[in-house]
Amino acid sequence: MRKVIFDTDPGVDDAMALLFLHHHAGIDLLGITTVFGNALIETTTRNALFLKREWQIDAPVAQGAGETFLPHRVSHAPPKYIHGDDGLGNIGVPEDIDLPLDPRPAHRFIIDTIRDNPGEVTLVAVGRMTNLANALKEAPEIVGLVKQVVIMGGAFAVNGNVTPAAEANIHGDPEAADVVFTATWPVVAIGLDVTMQTVMTRQALADIRDAAGSSRARLLFDLSQFYIKFYEGRVPDGMVVHDSCACAYVVAPELFATRSGPVRVVCGGIADGATIQKPDGRGFGPSPWDDLPSQTICTGIDAPAVLKLIHDTIVSVRED
Ligand SMILES: [Ca+2]
């Protein structure tokens, strides 16, 4: 069993990724930590509690950062036209969910859980990297205690999706992402290079709903419709399942092609939030990439196999 902390800003594609982790037989979900991004922190946390309740997830929810790693940074407003006013496709999530939060802030939950499970925890981070950066700031020694850090974020050989240069999770807190990439823990970045190739059609999502025959899969289908509408004209009748790609990597890395080398994040200027790797083995002059740990970025994906893995995993639990 792979022990996972899921750091997330639900978020429609976050919701699918959470159900994937919850249903995968090889995943032991130790906790859900929230971060601002797709919506304000109060909303993403409420949504995590809502999904925990609706999907009967045992893992605790800990609320994380509502502001960037560096407090002076101007924060970008949540993109309500992508995930809806409520962050879950305007399905009418209740204002309050009667479930307790973990008393700790997310970064402290991450630190404690890593210390309690040395060498065993995989951090799967599919929102802004703020909680991870805050955890590193408070307890730098966790770099040696984590098994792996798998993030959805970045755009390496392709354009961004917020600006021509930057992908949303990185653009939302570039300094935090640079801290995460340059720390001496093993990071794998699943960026737009591969996620944009991974489009689940409306029909494929309906097939999951029908094959699972559960209220869980019906909820996933319903909350995804607003997001599919956003993607109209961008992809053929469906949605990009960014965050599920990161979860698929955790259990099936063989479905991805990768490249190794130190990664830096551009902080400020017109390319704010751009991610740039110095590939291992390439010679350059002295640069800000020197003497930093080699990290892994994904350059290719077997998208049909990943989509099938998502389907098979979500329908593997048929009971409510
Ligand atoms: Ca997300």
Coordinates of C-alpha atoms and ligand atoms in Angstrom, one line a residue:
M1 CA 0.0 0.0 0.0
R2 CA 1.2 3.4 -1.0
K3 CA 0.7 6.0 1.8
V4 CA -0.6 9.3 0.3
I5 CA -1.4 12.8 1.5
F6 CA -3.5 14.6 -1.1
D7 CA -3.0 18.4 -1.2
T8 CA -5.8 19.9 -3.2
D9 CA -8.0 22.8 -4.1
P10 CA -11.3 21.2 -5.1
G11 CA -12.0 21.9 -7.9
V12 CA -13.7 19.6 -10.4
D13 CA -10.6 17.7 -11.7
D14 CA -9.4 17.6 -8.0
A15 CA -12.7 15.8 -7.2
M16 CA -12.1 13.1 -9.8
A17 CA -8.5 12.7 -8.5
L18 CA -9.8 12.3 -5.0
L19 CA -12.3 9.6 -6.0
F20 CA -9.5 7.8 -7.9
L21 CA -7.2 7.8 -4.8
H22 CA -10.1 6.7 -2.6
H23 CA -11.0 3.8 -4.8
H24 CA -7.6 2.6 -5.8
A25 CA -6.7 -0.6 -3.9
G26 CA -3.0 0.3 -3.8
I27 CA -3.5 3.7 -2.1
D28 CA -3.7 4.3 1.6
L29 CA -5.1 7.9 1.8
L30 CA -3.7 9.3 5.1
G31 CA -5.1 12.8 4.8
I32 CA -6.5 15.6 2.6
T33 CA -5.0 19.0 2.9
T34 CA -6.5 22.0 1.3
V35 CA -5.1 25.1 -0.4
F36 CA -6.6 28.1 -2.1
G37 CA -6.6 28.3 -5.9
N38 CA -9.6 27.1 -7.8
A39 CA -11.6 28.9 -5.1
L40 CA -11.0 30.7 -1.8
I41 CA -9.6 28.5 1.0
E42 CA -12.9 28.5 2.9
T43 CA -14.6 27.1 -0.3
T44 CA -11.9 24.5 -1.2
T45 CA -11.9 23.3 2.4
R46 CA -15.8 23.1 2.5
N47 CA -15.7 21.2 -0.8
A48 CA -13.1 18.7 0.6
L49 CA -15.4 18.1 3.6
F50 CA -18.4 17.8 1.2
L51 CA -16.6 15.1 -0.9
K52 CA -15.4 13.3 2.2
R53 CA -19.0 13.1 3.4
E54 CA -20.6 12.2 0.1
W55 CA -17.9 9.6 -0.7
Q56 CA -17.5 8.2 2.8
I57 CA -13.7 8.9 3.0
D58 CA -12.1 8.2 6.3
A59 CA -9.1 10.4 5.9
P60 CA -9.1 13.7 7.9
V61 CA -9.2 17.1 6.2
A62 CA -6.8 19.8 7.3
Q63 CA -7.2 23.4 6.1
G64 CA -4.2 25.0 4.5
A65 CA -3.0 28.3 3.1
G66 CA -5.3 31.0 1.9
E67 CA -2.4 33.3 0.9
T68 CA 0.8 33.0 -1.1
F69 CA 4.1 31.8 0.5
L70 CA 5.4 35.4 0.3
P71 CA 2.7 37.6 1.8
H72 CA 3.5 40.6 -0.3
R73 CA 2.6 38.8 -3.5
V74 CA -0.6 40.0 -5.3
S75 CA -2.9 37.0 -5.4
H76 CA -5.0 36.1 -8.4
A77 CA -8.8 35.8 -8.1
P78 CA -10.3 32.4 -8.3
P79 CA -11.4 31.5 -11.9
K80 CA -15.1 31.1 -11.3
Y81 CA -15.8 30.5 -15.0
I82 CA -13.8 27.2 -14.9
H83 CA -15.0 25.4 -11.7
G84 CA -18.1 27.5 -10.9
D85 CA -18.9 29.9 -8.0
D86 CA -18.8 27.0 -5.6
G87 CA -15.7 25.4 -7.0
L88 CA -17.6 22.2 -7.8
G89 CA -19.6 23.1 -11.0
N90 CA -22.4 25.0 -9.2
I91 CA -24.2 21.8 -8.1
G92 CA -25.4 23.5 -4.9
V93 CA -22.8 22.4 -2.3
P94 CA -24.3 23.3 1.2
E95 CA -22.7 26.3 2.9
D96 CA -21.7 24.3 5.9
I97 CA -20.7 20.6 6.2
D98 CA -21.2 19.1 9.7
L99 CA -17.9 17.3 9.8
P100 CA -14.9 18.3 12.0
L101 CA -11.6 19.6 10.5
D102 CA -8.3 18.4 11.7
P103 CA -7.2 21.0 14.3
R104 CA -3.8 21.5 12.7
P105 CA -3.1 23.7 9.7
A106 CA -2.3 21.7 6.6
H107 CA 1.5 22.3 6.6
R108 CA 1.7 21.0 10.3
F109 CA -0.5 18.0 9.4
I110 CA 1.9 17.2 6.5
I111 CA 5.0 17.5 8.8
D112 CA 3.5 15.4 11.6
T113 CA 2.3 12.7 9.2
I114 CA 5.7 12.5 7.4
R115 CA 7.5 12.2 10.7
D116 CA 5.1 9.5 11.9
N117 CA 5.7 7.5 8.6
P118 CA 9.4 8.0 7.8
G119 CA 10.3 7.1 4.2
E120 CA 6.7 6.1 3.4
V121 CA 4.6 9.1 2.5
T122 CA 4.0 10.3 -1.1
L123 CA 2.8 13.9 -1.3
V124 CA 0.4 14.3 -4.2
A125 CA 0.0 18.1 -4.6
V126 CA -2.5 19.3 -7.3
G127 CA -3.0 22.9 -6.2
R128 CA -0.7 25.7 -5.5
M129 CA 2.5 24.6 -3.8
T130 CA 2.0 26.9 -0.8
N131 CA 1.4 24.2 1.9
L132 CA 4.4 22.2 0.8
A133 CA 6.6 25.3 0.9
N134 CA 5.3 26.2 4.3
A135 CA 6.0 22.7 5.6
L136 CA 9.6 22.9 4.2
K137 CA 10.1 26.3 5.9
E138 CA 9.0 25.0 9.3
A139 CA 10.6 21.6 9.1
P140 CA 13.3 21.4 6.5
E141 CA 14.4 17.9 7.6
I142 CA 11.2 16.4 6.0
V143 CA 13.0 16.3 2.7
G144 CA 14.8 13.2 3.9
L145 CA 11.7 11.6 5.3
V146 CA 9.4 11.8 2.3
K147 CA 9.2 8.9 -0.3
Q148 CA 8.2 11.1 -3.2
V149 CA 6.5 14.4 -4.2
V150 CA 4.2 14.2 -7.2
I151 CA 2.8 17.4 -8.4
M152 CA 0.3 18.6 -11.0
G153 CA 1.9 21.7 -12.3
G154 CA 4.1 23.4 -14.8
A155 CA 4.4 23.7 -18.6
F156 CA 7.8 22.8 -20.0
A157 CA 7.8 22.4 -23.7
V158 CA 4.3 23.9 -24.2
N159 CA 2.5 27.1 -23.4
G160 CA 0.9 27.8 -20.0
N161 CA -2.8 28.0 -19.4
V162 CA -3.0 31.3 -17.4
T163 CA -0.4 33.2 -19.5
P164 CA 1.6 32.0 -22.5
A165 CA 4.4 31.2 -20.0
A166 CA 2.7 29.8 -16.9
E167 CA 0.5 27.0 -15.7
A168 CA -2.2 27.9 -13.1
N169 CA -0.9 26.0 -10.0
I170 CA 2.6 27.4 -10.4
H171 CA 1.5 30.9 -11.5
G172 CA -0.7 31.1 -8.4
D173 CA 2.4 30.9 -6.1
P174 CA 5.7 30.9 -8.1
E175 CA 8.0 31.3 -5.0
A176 CA 6.4 28.4 -3.3
A177 CA 6.8 26.2 -6.4
D178 CA 10.5 27.2 -6.6
V179 CA 11.0 26.2 -3.0
V180 CA 9.5 22.8 -3.7
F181 CA 11.5 22.2 -6.9
T182 CA 14.8 23.2 -5.4
A183 CA 14.5 21.2 -2.2
T184 CA 16.5 18.0 -1.9
W185 CA 13.4 15.7 -2.1
P186 CA 12.4 13.8 -5.2
V187 CA 9.8 15.7 -7.2
V188 CA 7.9 14.5 -10.2
A189 CA 6.1 17.2 -12.2
I190 CA 3.0 16.2 -14.2
G191 CA 2.5 19.4 -16.3
L192 CA 0.5 20.6 -19.2
D193 CA 2.9 18.8 -21.6
V194 CA 1.0 15.6 -20.7
T195 CA -2.2 16.6 -19.0
M196 CA -3.5 18.5 -22.0
Q197 CA -3.3 15.3 -24.0
T198 CA -5.5 13.5 -21.4
V199 CA -9.1 14.4 -22.3
M200 CA -12.0 12.5 -20.9
T201 CA -15.0 12.8 -23.1
R202 CA -18.5 13.5 -21.8
Q203 CA -19.4 10.0 -23.0
A204 CA -16.5 8.3 -21.2
L205 CA -17.5 10.0 -18.0
A206 CA -21.1 8.8 -18.5
D207 CA -19.7 5.3 -19.1
I208 CA -18.0 5.5 -15.7
R209 CA -21.3 6.7 -14.1
D210 CA -23.2 3.9 -15.7
A211 CA -20.6 1.1 -15.0
A212 CA -20.2 2.1 -11.4
G213 CA -23.9 2.5 -10.8
S214 CA -23.2 4.3 -7.6
S215 CA -24.3 7.7 -6.2
R216 CA -20.5 8.5 -6.0
A217 CA -20.0 8.3 -9.7
R218 CA -23.3 10.1 -10.4
L219 CA -22.1 13.0 -8.2
L220 CA -18.8 13.0 -10.1
F221 CA -20.6 13.2 -13.4
D222 CA -23.0 15.9 -12.3
L223 CA -20.3 18.2 -10.8
S224 CA -18.1 17.9 -13.9
Q225 CA -20.7 19.2 -16.4
F226 CA -19.9 22.9 -15.8
Y227 CA -16.2 22.2 -16.3
I228 CA -16.9 20.3 -19.5
K229 CA -18.8 23.4 -20.7
F230 CA -15.7 25.5 -20.0
Y231 CA -13.7 23.2 -22.2
E232 CA -16.1 23.6 -25.2
G233 CA -14.2 24.8 -28.2
R234 CA -10.9 23.9 -26.4
V235 CA -11.1 20.1 -26.5
P236 CA -13.6 17.8 -28.2
D237 CA -16.7 17.4 -26.0
G238 CA -14.9 16.5 -22.7
M239 CA -12.6 17.8 -20.1
V240 CA -8.9 17.7 -19.3
V241 CA -8.3 15.5 -16.2
H242 CA -5.1 17.3 -15.0
D243 CA -5.1 16.2 -11.4
S244 CA -6.0 12.6 -12.0
C245 CA -2.9 12.3 -14.2
A246 CA -0.7 13.0 -11.2
C247 CA -2.5 10.3 -9.2
A248 CA -2.2 7.9 -12.2
Y249 CA 1.6 8.5 -12.1
V250 CA 1.7 7.4 -8.4
V251 CA 0.4 3.9 -9.3
A252 CA 1.5 3.6 -12.9
P253 CA 4.7 5.6 -13.7
E254 CA 5.3 3.3 -16.6
L255 CA 2.6 5.1 -18.5
F256 CA 4.7 8.3 -18.6
A257 CA 7.9 9.3 -20.4
T258 CA 10.2 11.5 -18.2
R259 CA 13.3 13.7 -18.3
S260 CA 15.5 14.6 -15.3
G261 CA 17.3 17.8 -14.3
P262 CA 17.0 20.7 -11.9
V263 CA 13.9 22.9 -12.3
R264 CA 13.6 26.6 -11.5
V265 CA 10.5 28.7 -11.5
V266 CA 10.5 32.3 -12.9
C267 CA 9.4 34.6 -10.1
G268 CA 8.3 38.0 -11.5
G269 CA 8.3 39.7 -14.8
I270 CA 6.4 38.8 -18.0
A271 CA 7.2 35.0 -17.6
D272 CA 6.1 35.0 -13.9
G273 CA 5.4 31.3 -12.9
A274 CA 7.2 29.7 -15.9
T275 CA 8.9 26.4 -15.2
I276 CA 12.2 25.7 -16.8
Q277 CA 14.3 22.5 -16.5
K278 CA 18.0 22.2 -17.2
P279 CA 18.2 18.7 -18.6
D280 CA 20.8 16.5 -17.0
G281 CA 23.8 16.0 -19.3
R282 CA 23.4 19.3 -21.2
G283 CA 26.3 21.8 -20.9
F284 CA 25.6 25.4 -20.2
G285 CA 27.5 28.3 -18.7
P286 CA 27.1 29.1 -15.0
S287 CA 23.4 29.5 -14.2
P288 CA 20.8 29.6 -11.3
W289 CA 20.2 25.8 -12.0
D290 CA 23.7 24.8 -10.9
D291 CA 24.2 22.5 -7.9
L292 CA 20.5 21.9 -7.4
P293 CA 18.8 18.5 -7.2
S294 CA 17.8 16.7 -10.3
Q295 CA 14.0 16.5 -10.5
T296 CA 11.7 14.6 -12.9
I297 CA 9.3 16.1 -15.4
C298 CA 6.9 14.3 -17.6
T299 CA 7.4 14.7 -21.3
G300 CA 5.0 12.0 -22.6
I301 CA 2.0 10.0 -21.5
D302 CA 0.0 7.0 -22.8
A303 CA -3.3 9.0 -22.5
P304 CA -5.6 6.1 -23.5
A305 CA -4.1 3.9 -20.9
V306 CA -4.3 6.6 -18.2
L307 CA -8.0 7.2 -19.0
K308 CA -8.7 3.4 -18.9
L309 CA -6.9 3.3 -15.5
I310 CA -9.1 6.1 -14.2
H311 CA -12.2 4.3 -15.5
D312 CA -11.3 0.9 -14.1
T313 CA -10.3 2.4 -10.7
I314 CA -13.4 4.5 -10.1
V315 CA -15.8 1.7 -11.2
S316 CA -13.8 -0.9 -9.1
V317 CA -15.9 0.1 -6.1
R318 CA -19.6 -0.3 -7.0
E319 CA -21.3 -0.2 -3.7
D320 CA -22.3 3.0 -2.0
Ligands
CA1 CA -6.3 21.3 -8.5

